[in-house]
Amino acid sequence: MSETLLDPFAFSCPAPVTSHDKIVLGHGGGGWLSANLLRDVFLPLFSNPTLNRLDDQALLKIGGSNIAFTTDSFVVKPLFFPGGNIGSLAVHGTVNDLAMGGATPLFLSAGFILEEGFPLALLQKIATSMADAAAAAGVSIVTGDTKVVERGKGDGVYINTTGIGLVRPGVALSACRAKPGDVVILSGSIGDHGTAILASREGLDFETAIVSDSAALHGMVAAMLDVSSGIRCMRDPTRGGLSSALNEIAAQSGVSIEIEERRIPVHEEVRGACELLGLDPLYVANEGKLTAIVSPESAEYVLAAIRNHPLGHEAAVIGVVKDGAPGMVTVRTSFGSTRIVDLLPGDQLPRIC
Amino acid sequence: MSETLLDPFAFSCPAPVTSHDKIVLGHGGGGWLSANLLRDVFLPLFSNPTLNRLDDQALLKIGGSNIAFTTDSFVVKPLFFPGGNIGSLAVHGTVNDLAMGGATPLFLSAGFILEEGFPLALLQKIATSMADAAAAAGVSIVTGDTKVVERGKGDGVYINTTGIGLVRPGVALSACRAKPGDVVILSGSIGDHGTAILASREGLDFETAIVSDSAALHGMVAAMLDVSSGIRCMRDPTRGGLSSALNEIAAQSGVSIEIEERRIPVHEEVRGACELLGLDPLYVANEGKLTAIVSPESAEYVLAAIRNHPLGHEAAVIGVVKDGAPGMVTVRTSFGSTRIVDLLPGDQLPRIC
């Protein structure tokens, strides 16, 4: 370990101050530009204890029930990609944000912003995928809205889904709950969604087709919660990849996280594509994976529960939580050296979800 | 009354069949093109008892509580207009859809789709209006999402708000509950929002400035529910105006509705603008008005409660529910003749909210 080589003070600084006076694509990328926008514009204005927790879902007490509430707009480009389309993605993304809060997803809303001229047949195809994904995840789309904007003021279709779930009694997950000694688990290989999107956007043809991992993870989460009360928090590493998810957890819990490169599953074709395209898989978006921070005693049981799930065969323990510089994430490379895994300004690829 | 002059069979027909194979602006206008899209694409795929009620909010039973859940995307153009901006509108619109279901609004989500190049100072101004409107309405913005699209793939900012409210015990409002003999109440003058938007879009200068009526109505609704259990349903006549709201109620309840033109308050300057622009105030959007269908016994009390509210001084009884042709809405003109108030294909103005 070469942790002593790193300057710990470098990581207690706030995210870099930017001089942007206009929105740039990176503001939507889930990296530090997004974090700045949240910190500088939205948080001071909207501030309340629920929002300020900065989890991927709000946890609300309504009439004695613990309810999870989360929203996501989807602007993925292209609309159709190997492994899914904007419709299935819009369901999986919101179902997963509910699940990461320990909630059973129950209800979704669907808001469509359609561009004038968009073919109805494609809309039908997208809505069919949404309906199929919702049925498979056991959620109902109970309310919706459709707006239309002029040609050139949209890009086919944008979809907002907002979800409501019921949190299990006794479950209280939050990115601020990681403690030194905890174990970092990853539910499977990373980078599939982002590289699939990029390959299909750029018309790249790899020998083996790369398929998005877009999937609903609430079943896996239920199995994890069934076997252990030692789960501190979970995140689905979407925009900004595994790196952003772990950086957020480390920052919010005031701990450091150390992961090991050789333990992180990356499919061969994804690795190849990333090398070709100059991408780091740690920063590439996923839509069917989760990372969980769990107590050391529960790691074995949680890992077994994930591996027994159809979507979790490749799950692995990939690192540990330490009491190093708060907010710092490092990776031990396969050469034995240690490098910092910082937040990027934005995603390496815009409009990935 | 000249009801006998009308062919009742003309109104039991379904909405016109269209040959559109592409999205047109009218599909987002709240008229029969929107209804067709819902009927032909979304309803068959997403069908469930809650959605099929077609109210502006879903009523959900979660852990013993009755919860209202509603979503709206806002694409209003221009972003800033007399009386508000897209931020305050996005809060009022969703708060009102909750209130129309008899719910106390509690929580909002906020999803932003920003266009690359949008000035941060304007975003700050819009977010400030959202925060102010939310605080005034007593709701918290508890979760959010920001996406950025390339220049030319959006129009500054689109905002989705989705809301959760708690329905009062014993309250069950629905557009399918209107009965012959019921009374139609309108909470104030119509047409202000739509004409304000159009005037500001077209740079028109009227002698008296027309200001949007954008406002949160949950306080008025609470006062109405306090005095009566005879309220069948409420609608805020937004896209498509009072005409769409009443047509939807008439269709869903299988009744006819007859209103009287001379009883419908329209501000002088709005009437003038509508004449100049060739608009019918009955079809122009409002963002701070409601129409309520109430039992004849309760009409007097409900009307008094509305008039006592700061936003309801101009409230009036404007018509009655009848057992005429199901779904038919007629207006008795000031000349004493009766004309049909049908659904338009879409709103007279696109992107009104």
XYZ file of C-alpha atoms in Angstrom:
706
model
C 0.000 0.000 0.000
C 1.237 3.416 -0.859
C -1.347 5.448 0.976
C 1.433 7.509 2.552
C 2.334 8.822 -0.876
C -0.947 10.639 -1.095
C -1.569 14.084 0.335
C -4.620 13.627 2.531
C -5.339 17.349 2.637
C -5.979 17.369 -1.066
C -9.203 15.442 -0.439
C -10.812 17.420 2.271
C -11.106 20.326 -0.159
C -14.504 21.014 -1.662
C -15.052 20.147 -5.307
C -13.230 22.558 -7.617
C -14.841 25.956 -8.046
C -15.834 26.541 -11.640
C -16.248 29.777 -13.466
C -19.063 28.505 -15.675
C -21.881 30.967 -16.099
C -23.668 28.707 -18.556
C -24.779 25.098 -18.426
C -22.308 22.693 -20.024
C -22.898 19.029 -20.811
C -20.812 18.022 -17.788
C -23.390 19.571 -15.451
C -25.537 16.536 -16.232
C -22.753 13.980 -15.984
C -22.868 12.942 -12.335
C -19.318 14.153 -11.631
C -18.138 17.209 -9.760
C -19.803 19.654 -12.144
C -23.141 18.060 -11.195
C -22.144 18.172 -7.552
C -21.290 21.884 -7.863
C -24.645 22.665 -9.465
C -26.388 20.891 -6.613
C -24.235 22.602 -3.993
C -24.359 26.102 -5.494
C -27.872 26.351 -6.934
C -30.338 23.732 -5.756
C -29.325 22.790 -2.223
C -29.199 26.302 -0.735
C -32.643 27.063 -2.176
C -34.474 23.789 -1.612
C -32.673 22.813 1.599
C -34.465 20.417 3.952
C -33.206 17.496 6.041
C -34.501 14.856 3.607
C -32.960 16.430 0.502
C -29.747 17.290 2.290
C -29.015 13.599 2.874
C -28.202 13.502 -0.857
C -29.228 9.891 -1.252
C -30.653 8.672 -4.544
C -34.081 8.553 -2.952
C -35.922 10.574 -0.322
C -37.079 8.624 2.711
C -40.405 9.959 3.939
C -42.621 9.161 6.881
C -46.243 9.266 5.761
C -49.000 8.114 8.076
C -46.780 5.630 9.893
C -45.203 4.162 6.740
C -41.621 4.632 5.593
C -41.814 5.624 1.971
C -39.030 6.003 -0.585
C -39.511 8.610 -3.333
C -37.191 9.181 -6.270
C -37.157 10.872 -9.677
C -35.081 10.566 -12.838
C -35.367 12.065 -16.291
C -34.023 9.947 -19.127
C -32.437 11.538 -22.186
C -30.386 8.565 -23.403
C -29.092 8.713 -26.955
C -29.713 6.653 -29.013
C -33.237 5.804 -27.881
C -32.726 2.138 -28.774
C -29.554 0.250 -27.879
C -28.438 -3.361 -27.434
C -30.123 -4.609 -24.285
C -32.939 -2.101 -24.064
C -34.345 1.285 -24.944
C -35.245 4.521 -23.173
C -38.509 2.947 -22.009
C -37.099 -0.076 -20.195
C -34.215 2.069 -18.911
C -36.656 4.623 -17.449
C -38.362 1.862 -15.473
C -35.178 0.089 -14.346
C -33.449 3.311 -13.321
C -36.204 4.448 -10.989
C -36.970 0.975 -9.661
C -33.272 0.671 -8.795
C -33.110 4.032 -7.040
C -36.001 2.891 -4.848
C -34.370 -0.475 -4.235
C -31.067 1.168 -3.222
C -32.992 2.763 -0.350
C -34.155 -0.653 0.822
C -37.638 -0.132 -0.584
C -39.993 -2.429 -2.412
C -40.918 -0.464 -5.558
C -44.695 -0.053 -5.861
C -45.782 2.772 -8.155
C -44.341 4.841 -10.989
C -45.394 8.016 -12.729
C -44.381 8.566 -16.349
C -43.891 12.006 -17.917
C -43.184 12.188 -21.643
C -41.730 15.153 -23.520
C -42.216 14.311 -27.181
C -40.728 16.121 -30.143
C -43.094 17.063 -32.935
C -42.665 14.574 -35.774
C -41.662 11.630 -33.586
C -43.076 8.434 -35.131
C -46.003 7.007 -33.172
C -44.784 3.485 -33.956
C -41.552 4.164 -32.045
C -43.469 5.660 -29.143
C -45.592 2.523 -29.073
C -42.453 0.373 -29.002
C -40.951 2.406 -26.154
C -44.186 2.353 -24.149
C -44.404 -1.416 -24.675
C -40.913 -1.819 -23.209
C -41.912 0.347 -20.259
C -45.018 -1.729 -19.658
C -43.047 -4.983 -19.900
C -40.309 -3.730 -17.570
C -42.875 -2.444 -15.071
C -44.789 -5.726 -15.112
C -41.570 -7.707 -14.629
C -40.613 -5.491 -11.699
C -44.070 -5.709 -10.144
C -44.709 -1.964 -10.288
C -47.724 -0.147 -11.713
C -47.549 3.022 -13.803
C -50.424 4.849 -12.122
C -50.244 8.419 -13.428
C -48.672 10.215 -16.349
C -48.334 13.306 -18.473
C -47.502 14.043 -22.095
C -46.118 17.267 -23.480
C -45.105 17.997 -27.061
C -42.414 20.478 -28.118
C -41.673 21.805 -31.577
C -39.277 20.091 -33.947
C -35.734 21.005 -32.916
C -36.661 21.666 -29.280
C -36.299 18.068 -28.142
C -34.742 14.836 -29.374
C -37.487 12.334 -30.091
C -38.570 11.570 -26.561
C -37.453 12.350 -23.030
C -39.048 10.393 -20.201
C -39.299 11.228 -16.534
C -40.205 8.432 -14.165
C -40.809 9.078 -10.492
C -41.291 6.214 -8.101
C -42.791 5.389 -4.748
C -41.674 2.392 -2.702
C -42.282 1.038 0.756
C -39.188 0.701 2.936
C -38.992 -2.441 5.046
C -39.501 -1.810 8.734
C -36.149 -1.518 10.486
C -34.200 -0.781 7.306
C -32.382 2.580 7.214
C -29.785 2.763 4.478
C -27.842 5.914 3.704
C -24.620 6.877 1.993
C -23.562 8.538 5.245
C -23.506 5.230 7.162
C -20.250 3.642 5.915
C -17.755 2.928 8.737
C -14.087 2.006 8.747
C -13.799 -1.768 8.600
C -16.875 -2.165 6.385
C -16.632 -4.237 3.244
C -17.373 -3.053 -0.320
C -19.307 -5.502 -2.477
C -20.010 -5.146 -6.204
C -22.828 -7.213 -7.718
C -21.181 -7.905 -11.080
C -19.127 -6.686 -14.008
C -18.917 -2.968 -14.766
C -18.978 -0.862 -17.906
C -21.488 -2.793 -20.000
C -24.169 -0.112 -20.308
C -21.871 2.796 -21.136
C -19.835 0.934 -23.721
C -22.974 -0.537 -25.318
C -24.412 2.974 -25.678
C -21.200 4.398 -27.049
C -20.692 1.520 -29.478
C -24.209 1.875 -30.804
C -23.939 5.671 -30.961
C -20.728 5.557 -32.909
C -21.755 2.566 -35.019
C -18.801 0.562 -33.742
C -18.790 -3.155 -34.392
C -16.969 -5.262 -31.860
C -16.395 -8.968 -32.404
C -18.711 -9.778 -29.519
C -21.694 -7.489 -29.223
C -21.712 -5.523 -25.981
C -25.146 -5.454 -24.394
C -26.388 -2.997 -21.762
C -26.863 -4.550 -18.329
C -30.079 -2.532 -17.815
C -32.127 -4.519 -15.284
C -34.248 -4.130 -12.172
C -32.349 -4.916 -8.976
C -35.106 -4.876 -6.348
C -35.264 -8.688 -6.240
C -31.563 -8.908 -5.495
C -31.905 -6.229 -2.823
C -34.784 -8.084 -1.188
C -32.638 -11.227 -1.020
C -29.780 -9.221 0.535
C -32.010 -7.644 3.167
C -33.476 -11.065 3.942
C -30.107 -12.420 5.079
C -28.557 -9.458 6.838
C -29.187 -6.336 8.852
C -25.578 -5.288 8.334
C -26.068 -3.401 5.063
C -25.067 0.270 5.538
C -25.914 1.568 2.084
C -26.257 0.663 -1.557
C -25.778 2.599 -4.769
C -26.331 1.678 -8.386
C -23.264 3.009 -10.195
C -24.962 4.753 -13.140
C -23.691 8.150 -14.460
C -20.062 8.563 -13.469
C -19.736 4.815 -12.881
C -18.447 2.949 -9.831
C -16.044 5.797 -9.167
C -18.809 8.372 -8.599
C -20.850 5.996 -6.438
C -17.913 5.245 -4.135
C -16.730 8.861 -4.041
C -20.184 9.989 -2.954
C -20.349 7.366 -0.220
C -16.833 8.185 0.991
C -17.590 11.916 1.065
C -20.960 11.588 2.779
C -19.662 9.148 5.397
C -16.389 10.995 5.947
C -14.336 7.842 5.318
C -11.905 6.617 2.698
C -12.521 3.616 0.488
C -9.874 1.349 -0.976
C -10.719 -1.034 -3.795
C -8.631 -3.592 -5.633
C -8.544 -3.481 -9.415
C -8.055 -7.230 -9.892
C -11.215 -7.980 -7.916
C -13.460 -5.810 -10.072
C -15.133 -7.875 -12.771
C -14.954 -6.354 -16.276
C -16.055 -8.398 -19.275
C -13.330 -9.004 -21.832
C -15.164 -7.229 -24.667
C -15.892 -4.235 -22.435
C -12.241 -4.059 -21.423
C -11.267 -4.141 -25.096
C -13.768 -1.467 -26.036
C -12.631 0.763 -23.190
C -9.005 0.421 -24.259
C -9.907 1.234 -27.838
C -12.029 4.230 -26.840
C -9.769 5.511 -24.087
C -12.320 4.980 -21.328
C -11.719 3.862 -17.767
C -14.306 1.195 -16.811
C -14.404 2.623 -13.283
C -16.066 5.721 -14.727
C -18.413 4.040 -17.193
C -22.155 3.894 -16.428
C -23.983 0.726 -15.416
C -27.739 0.202 -15.229
C -28.037 -3.228 -13.635
C -25.350 -3.326 -10.953
C -25.127 -2.276 -7.354
C -22.377 -1.654 -4.894
C -23.095 -2.245 -1.218
C -21.219 -1.223 1.896
C -21.779 -3.891 4.535
C -20.526 -4.712 8.005
C -17.572 -7.148 8.033
C -19.664 -9.792 9.856
C -22.387 -9.747 7.230
C -20.233 -9.631 4.093
C -20.184 -13.377 3.558
C -23.971 -13.726 3.793
C -24.740 -10.710 1.654
C -22.279 -11.849 -1.020
C -23.847 -15.321 -1.068
C -27.327 -13.824 -1.411
C -26.221 -11.714 -4.383
C -24.436 -14.616 -6.058
C -27.538 -16.784 -5.725
C -29.537 -14.180 -7.623
C -29.697 -14.574 -11.434
C -28.195 -11.086 -11.897
C -25.401 -11.565 -9.349
C -23.276 -14.550 -10.378
C -20.181 -12.410 -10.786
C -20.516 -10.542 -7.482
C -17.311 -9.957 -5.546
C -15.862 -8.248 -2.508
C -13.844 -5.452 -4.094
C -12.542 -3.391 -1.192
C -12.787 -1.999 2.290
C -13.757 1.195 4.072
C -10.892 2.864 5.989
C -10.444 5.813 8.258
C -8.119 7.540 5.807
C -8.644 11.000 4.333
C -12.404 11.649 4.328
C -13.886 11.333 0.862
C -10.856 9.679 -0.709
C -11.252 6.626 -2.947
C -8.147 4.736 -4.024
C -7.646 1.700 -6.181
C -4.776 -0.762 -5.826
C -3.783 -1.546 -9.394
C -2.797 -4.962 -10.622
C 0.813 -3.722 -10.580
C 0.541 -3.173 -6.827
C 0.590 0.617 -6.940
C -2.212 2.774 -5.596
C -3.956 5.528 -7.517
C -6.672 7.947 -6.604
C -10.094 7.461 -8.140
C -11.437 10.982 -8.113
C -14.671 12.407 -9.475
C -14.459 13.493 -13.099
C -16.011 16.837 -14.075
C -18.846 14.951 -15.770
C -19.493 11.584 -17.337
C -17.059 10.546 -20.010
C -20.096 10.254 -22.283
C -23.018 12.674 -22.238
C -26.616 11.428 -22.332
C -25.824 7.921 -21.150
C -29.158 7.576 -19.334
C -83.385 25.701 -23.685
C -82.792 24.263 -27.092
C -81.417 20.884 -26.089
C -83.842 19.190 -28.463
C -82.037 20.802 -31.385
C -78.962 18.746 -30.681
C -78.471 15.232 -31.972
C -77.657 13.223 -28.860
C -76.145 10.365 -30.854
C -73.417 12.588 -32.143
C -71.941 12.690 -28.652
C -71.826 9.075 -27.728
C -69.279 8.536 -30.506
C -65.668 8.035 -29.462
C -63.211 10.833 -30.132
C -62.434 11.160 -33.839
C -60.041 8.600 -35.259
C -56.921 10.262 -36.586
C -54.551 9.083 -39.215
C -51.482 10.627 -37.622
C -48.467 8.372 -37.655
C -46.274 11.070 -36.153
C -46.535 13.233 -33.074
C -48.038 16.657 -33.749
C -48.150 19.596 -31.341
C -51.822 18.914 -30.627
C -50.930 15.575 -29.012
C -49.700 17.621 -26.065
C -52.631 20.038 -25.997
C -55.084 18.344 -23.655
C -57.782 18.022 -26.322
C -58.960 14.988 -28.214
C -55.579 14.361 -29.835
C -54.144 13.939 -26.313
C -57.106 11.756 -25.395
C -56.497 9.586 -28.467
C -52.821 9.164 -27.606
C -53.779 8.068 -24.121
C -56.509 5.750 -25.413
C -54.523 4.224 -28.272
C -50.981 4.009 -26.894
C -50.614 4.410 -23.142
C -53.815 3.057 -21.587
C -53.849 -0.360 -23.289
C -50.208 -0.909 -22.307
C -50.102 0.526 -18.786
C -53.694 -0.389 -17.851
C -54.494 -0.723 -14.148
C -57.514 0.315 -12.100
C -55.798 3.413 -10.664
C -54.576 4.754 -14.012
C -57.817 3.859 -15.771
C -59.749 6.297 -13.557
C -58.062 9.017 -15.645
C -58.065 11.541 -12.836
C -55.324 14.142 -12.634
C -53.825 12.252 -9.725
C -53.520 8.599 -8.738
C -55.079 7.675 -5.417
C -53.005 5.012 -3.693
C -53.427 3.021 -0.514
C -50.033 2.690 1.159
C -49.773 1.204 4.628
C -53.196 2.404 5.718
C -52.822 5.929 4.288
C -54.619 7.340 1.257
C -51.979 8.960 -0.869
C -52.349 11.133 -3.963
C -49.572 10.944 -6.571
C -49.318 13.105 -9.686
C -46.768 14.138 -12.306
C -46.432 16.978 -14.804
C -43.681 18.101 -17.122
C -43.514 21.820 -17.815
C -42.349 23.134 -21.187
C -43.942 26.587 -21.067
C -42.680 29.176 -23.535
C -41.520 31.787 -22.722
C -39.872 30.670 -19.478
C -40.714 33.986 -17.804
C -44.141 35.597 -18.152
C -46.260 38.175 -16.294
C -47.294 36.521 -13.045
C -44.635 33.839 -12.832
C -42.108 31.641 -14.553
C -41.644 27.953 -15.329
C -40.383 27.382 -11.767
C -43.390 28.739 -9.865
C -45.707 27.192 -12.473
C -44.098 23.758 -11.982
C -44.822 23.945 -8.257
C -48.373 25.349 -8.577
C -49.354 22.872 -11.291
C -48.442 19.791 -9.295
C -49.676 21.168 -5.967
C -53.024 21.840 -7.670
C -53.278 18.369 -9.193
C -52.820 16.941 -5.684
C -55.362 19.371 -4.231
C -57.944 18.450 -6.908
C -57.836 14.920 -5.482
C -58.665 16.249 -2.032
C -55.092 15.827 -0.834
C -52.874 17.991 1.308
C -49.698 18.409 -0.787
C -46.609 17.259 1.138
C -43.614 16.466 -1.051
C -42.350 17.250 -4.535
C -39.620 15.857 -6.721
C -37.966 18.107 -9.303
C -36.405 16.828 -12.534
C -34.587 19.329 -14.739
C -33.683 18.862 -18.394
C -31.300 21.708 -19.169
C -30.066 22.783 -22.577
C -26.345 23.276 -22.981
C -25.594 27.004 -22.874
C -28.507 27.941 -20.596
C -27.400 30.802 -18.327
C -26.857 29.716 -14.726
C -28.245 33.055 -13.534
C -31.615 32.225 -15.123
C -31.577 28.738 -13.626
C -30.939 30.333 -10.253
C -33.875 32.671 -10.765
C -36.175 29.800 -11.749
C -35.047 27.629 -8.836
C -35.615 30.569 -6.473
C -39.200 30.875 -7.715
C -39.670 27.135 -7.209
C -38.338 27.351 -3.676
C -40.554 30.351 -2.873
C -43.657 28.721 -4.355
C -42.951 25.472 -2.502
C -42.443 27.279 0.799
C -45.650 29.270 0.317
C -47.541 26.044 -0.423
C -46.002 24.230 2.541
C -44.400 21.489 0.425
C -40.796 20.296 0.471
C -38.765 19.480 -2.630
C -37.170 16.302 -1.301
C -35.503 14.667 -4.297
C -34.342 15.740 -7.729
C -32.445 15.028 -10.900
C -30.623 17.100 -13.487
C -29.899 16.117 -17.055
C -28.231 18.223 -19.742
C -28.868 17.915 -23.479
C -26.890 19.426 -26.323
C -27.671 22.849 -27.718
C -30.670 22.541 -30.046
C -32.056 19.440 -28.304
C -34.024 21.331 -25.680
C -35.306 24.853 -25.087
C -33.543 26.309 -22.079
C -35.124 24.246 -19.355
C -37.900 21.715 -18.992
C -39.018 20.812 -15.484
C -40.870 17.760 -14.255
C -42.446 17.937 -10.833
C -44.076 14.922 -9.252
C -45.996 15.250 -6.023
C -47.183 13.232 -3.083
C -50.102 14.314 -0.919
C -52.161 12.845 1.868
C -55.869 12.520 1.141
C -58.214 13.420 4.002
C -59.940 10.418 5.533
C -63.396 9.990 4.057
C -62.670 12.090 0.957
C -63.012 10.283 -2.389
C -63.205 12.658 -5.324
C -63.261 11.464 -8.903
C -64.310 12.796 -12.281
C -66.632 9.791 -12.577
C -68.791 10.874 -9.621
C -70.862 13.705 -11.153
C -74.617 13.058 -10.995
C -77.613 14.722 -12.638
C -78.773 17.554 -10.434
C -75.263 18.426 -9.253
C -74.092 22.002 -9.451
C -71.032 23.291 -11.343
C -68.956 25.901 -9.512
C -66.050 27.895 -10.953
C -63.624 29.562 -8.538
C -62.950 32.700 -10.588
C -62.330 34.299 -13.952
C -60.984 32.242 -16.836
C -58.406 32.789 -19.557
C -55.799 34.839 -17.670
C -52.887 32.388 -17.887
C -53.250 31.510 -21.559
C -53.686 35.068 -22.757
C -50.801 36.291 -20.554
C -48.530 33.657 -22.106
C -49.641 34.415 -25.636
C -49.346 38.168 -25.156
C -45.832 37.829 -23.783
C -44.850 35.330 -26.496
C -46.063 37.556 -29.279
C -44.842 40.751 -27.638
C -48.377 42.138 -27.589
C -49.037 45.183 -25.458
C -52.532 45.514 -24.100
C -53.704 48.631 -22.324
C -53.993 46.696 -19.071
C -51.312 44.088 -18.584
C -52.724 40.582 -18.411
C -51.139 38.553 -15.626
C -51.151 34.771 -15.296
C -53.350 33.490 -12.480
C -50.726 30.856 -11.556
C -51.333 30.048 -7.876
C -51.583 27.137 -5.452
C -55.165 26.127 -4.707
C -54.750 23.625 -1.870
C -55.776 26.207 0.759
C -59.027 26.921 -1.049
C -59.657 23.182 -1.403
C -59.072 22.633 2.305
C -61.633 25.336 3.096
C -64.127 23.694 0.710
C -63.661 20.239 2.234
C -64.035 21.750 5.709
C -67.582 22.881 5.010
C -68.978 20.073 2.895
C -68.874 16.375 2.165
C -70.928 16.958 -0.984
C -68.026 17.648 -3.361
C -68.023 15.028 -6.156
C -64.896 16.122 -8.001
C -62.661 19.046 -8.806
C -60.500 19.907 -11.789
C -58.121 22.757 -12.439
C -58.892 23.840 -16.000
C -55.344 24.058 -17.391
C -54.514 22.888 -20.953
C -57.672 22.937 -23.030
C -59.337 25.270 -20.529
C -62.688 24.962 -18.782
C -64.056 23.187 -21.824
C -61.644 20.242 -21.530
C -62.143 19.930 -17.784
C -65.937 19.788 -18.084
C -65.842 17.505 -21.130
C -63.658 15.033 -19.240
C -65.958 15.053 -16.223
C -69.063 14.665 -18.400
C -67.504 11.771 -20.316
C -66.176 9.951 -17.268
C -69.410 10.326 -15.320
C -71.654 9.557 -18.299
C -73.653 12.745 -17.801
C -74.194 15.996 -19.668
C -73.228 19.398 -18.315
C -74.915 22.679 -19.123
C -73.230 25.961 -18.303
C -74.357 29.561 -18.749
C -72.050 31.955 -20.548
C -73.203 35.069 -18.640
C -72.310 33.427 -15.321
C -68.690 32.684 -16.291
C -66.371 35.448 -15.108
C -63.923 36.691 -17.747
C -61.836 39.784 -17.084
C -62.466 42.609 -19.515
C -58.878 42.728 -20.757
C -58.854 38.953 -21.274
C -62.107 39.155 -23.202
C -60.590 41.884 -25.358
C -57.399 39.930 -25.964
C -59.373 36.812 -26.865
C -61.487 38.743 -29.363
C -58.393 40.263 -30.906
C -56.601 36.919 -31.103
C -59.591 34.830 -32.110
C -59.553 32.706 -28.977
C -62.519 31.347 -27.047
C -61.946 31.907 -23.301
C -63.634 28.562 -22.594
C -60.653 26.863 -24.216
C -57.866 29.017 -22.770
C -55.621 27.584 -20.021
C -55.805 28.672 -16.371
C -53.298 27.874 -13.635
C -55.012 29.151 -10.514
C -58.665 28.238 -10.945
C -60.756 25.199 -10.172
C -64.122 23.918 -11.194
C -66.023 21.748 -8.727
C -69.042 19.508 -9.168
C -71.008 19.508 -5.920
C -74.301 18.167 -4.643
C -77.177 20.676 -4.859
C -77.492 20.765 -1.058
C -73.857 21.707 -0.553
C -73.496 24.270 -3.359
C -74.263 27.283 -1.187
C -71.715 26.325 1.485
C -68.969 25.398 -0.958
C -69.462 28.611 -2.910
C -69.252 30.665 0.290
C -66.052 28.881 1.325
C -64.449 29.641 -2.048
C -65.558 33.282 -2.000
C -64.088 33.712 1.465
C -60.695 32.584 0.175
C -58.356 35.296 -1.160
C -58.189 33.532 -4.544
C -61.931 32.966 -4.846
C -63.717 36.333 -4.670
C -65.143 35.945 -8.153
C -66.413 32.383 -7.706
C -69.787 31.577 -9.210
C -72.251 28.791 -9.871
C -71.972 28.415 -13.630
C -74.126 25.438 -14.483
C -75.722 22.113 -13.700
C -75.196 18.428 -14.386
C -78.008 16.790 -16.374
C -78.914 13.350 -17.583
C -78.621 14.364 -21.243
C -76.353 12.741 -23.802
C -73.418 11.248 -21.904
C -70.272 13.323 -22.310
C -72.001 16.347 -23.809
C -71.191 19.851 -22.575
C -73.352 22.739 -23.735
C -73.262 26.434 -23.023
C -76.278 28.727 -23.047
C -75.067 31.885 -24.734
C -76.020 35.362 -23.664
C -78.350 35.466 -26.691
C -80.290 32.548 -25.194
C -79.190 29.952 -27.758
C -77.322 26.788 -26.820
C -74.090 25.639 -28.390
C -71.958 22.578 -27.874
C -68.627 22.996 -26.124
C -66.665 20.125 -27.576
C -63.028 19.121 -27.112
C -60.656 20.776 -29.556
C -57.979 18.630 -31.202
C -55.366 20.275 -28.966
C -54.853 23.497 -27.074
C -55.290 26.656 -29.098
C -51.730 27.501 -28.027
C -48.936 24.961 -27.775
C -46.576 24.930 -24.768
C -48.887 26.834 -22.464
C -47.656 24.985 -19.371
